Coordinates of C-alpha atoms in Angstrom, one line a residue:
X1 CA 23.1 0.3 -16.1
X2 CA 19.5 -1.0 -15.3
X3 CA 17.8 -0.3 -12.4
X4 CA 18.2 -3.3 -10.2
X5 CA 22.4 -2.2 -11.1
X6 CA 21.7 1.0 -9.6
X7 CA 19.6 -0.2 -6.6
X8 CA 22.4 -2.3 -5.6
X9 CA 25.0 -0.2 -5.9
X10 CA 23.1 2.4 -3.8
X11 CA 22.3 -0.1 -1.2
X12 CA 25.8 -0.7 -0.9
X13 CA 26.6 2.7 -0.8
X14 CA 24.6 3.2 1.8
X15 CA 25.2 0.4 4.0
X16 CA 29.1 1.4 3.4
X17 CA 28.3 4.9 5.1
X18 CA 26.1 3.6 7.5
X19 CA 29.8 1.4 8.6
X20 CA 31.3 4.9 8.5
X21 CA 29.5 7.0 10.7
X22 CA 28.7 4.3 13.2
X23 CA 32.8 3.4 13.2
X24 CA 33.3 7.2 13.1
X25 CA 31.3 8.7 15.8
X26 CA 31.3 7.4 19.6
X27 CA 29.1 4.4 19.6
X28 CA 25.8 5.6 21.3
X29 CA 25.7 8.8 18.9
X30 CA 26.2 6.3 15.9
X31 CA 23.9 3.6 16.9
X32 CA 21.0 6.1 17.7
X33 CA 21.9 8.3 13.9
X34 CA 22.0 4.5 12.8
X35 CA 18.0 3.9 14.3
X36 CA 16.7 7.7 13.5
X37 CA 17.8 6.5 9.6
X38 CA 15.9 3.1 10.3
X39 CA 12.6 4.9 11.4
X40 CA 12.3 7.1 8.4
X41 CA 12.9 4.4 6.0
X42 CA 10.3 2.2 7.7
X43 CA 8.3 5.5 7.4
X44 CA 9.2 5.6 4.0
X45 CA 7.8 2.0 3.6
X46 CA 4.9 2.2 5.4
X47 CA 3.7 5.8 3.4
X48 CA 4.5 3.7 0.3
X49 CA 2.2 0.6 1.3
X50 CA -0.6 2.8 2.4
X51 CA -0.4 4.5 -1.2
X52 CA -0.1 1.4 -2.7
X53 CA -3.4 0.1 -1.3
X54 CA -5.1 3.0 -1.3
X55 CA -4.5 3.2 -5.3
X56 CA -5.7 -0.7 -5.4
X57 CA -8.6 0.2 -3.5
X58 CA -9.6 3.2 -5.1
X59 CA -9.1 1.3 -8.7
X60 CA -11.4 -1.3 -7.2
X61 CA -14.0 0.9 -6.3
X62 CA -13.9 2.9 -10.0
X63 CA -14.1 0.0 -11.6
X64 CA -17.3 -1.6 -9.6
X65 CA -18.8 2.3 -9.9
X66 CA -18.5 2.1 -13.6
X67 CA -20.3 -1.4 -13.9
X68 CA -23.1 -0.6 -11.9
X69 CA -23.5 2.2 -14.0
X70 CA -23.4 0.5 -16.9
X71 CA -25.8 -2.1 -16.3
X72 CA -29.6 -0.8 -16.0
X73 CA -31.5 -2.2 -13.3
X74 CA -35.0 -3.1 -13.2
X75 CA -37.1 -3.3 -10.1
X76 CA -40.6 -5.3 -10.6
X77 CA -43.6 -4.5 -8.6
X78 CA -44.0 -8.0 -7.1
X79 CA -40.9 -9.9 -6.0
X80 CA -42.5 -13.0 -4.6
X81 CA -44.2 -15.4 -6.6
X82 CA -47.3 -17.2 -4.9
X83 CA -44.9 -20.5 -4.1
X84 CA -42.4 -18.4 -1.9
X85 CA -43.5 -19.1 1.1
X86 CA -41.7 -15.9 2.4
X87 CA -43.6 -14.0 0.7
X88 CA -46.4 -11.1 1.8
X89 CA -49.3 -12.5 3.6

């Protein structure tokens, strides 16, 4: 089975015992078991999508590290030519 098999299968599983408990229990002990399962997997999601753009964020910032590294810079004693007329007076 791939893995988008087993992720529907397991969705389905787990919607099917969600139906269960809520049908099994009285219906304000079901509905708030039904909304403590809810938080944690938006929880779940939310760890997930700060990791996610932390890693993208921290890739970013090794990769610009490593190319200011690379290139040399040079600084010159006198950045303005005599036609800038920002330059020093």
């Amino acid at each position: 089975m791939s893995f988008r098999e087993v992720t529907r299968n397991m969705s389905l599983y787990l919607g099917l015992l969600a139906f269960v408990i809520v049908a099994g229990l009285s219906y304000e002990r079901g509905v708030e078991l039904l909304i403590s399962v809810l938080r944690g997997a938006g929880a779940f999601l939310a760890i997930f999508i700060f990791q996610r753009v932390a890693c993208q964020i921290f890739d970013a910032w090794s990769a610009w590290d490593e190319t200011e590294a690379a290139e040399p810079v040079s600084i010159e004693a006198d950045t303005y030519s005599k036609s800038d007329s920002r330059g020093r007076d």
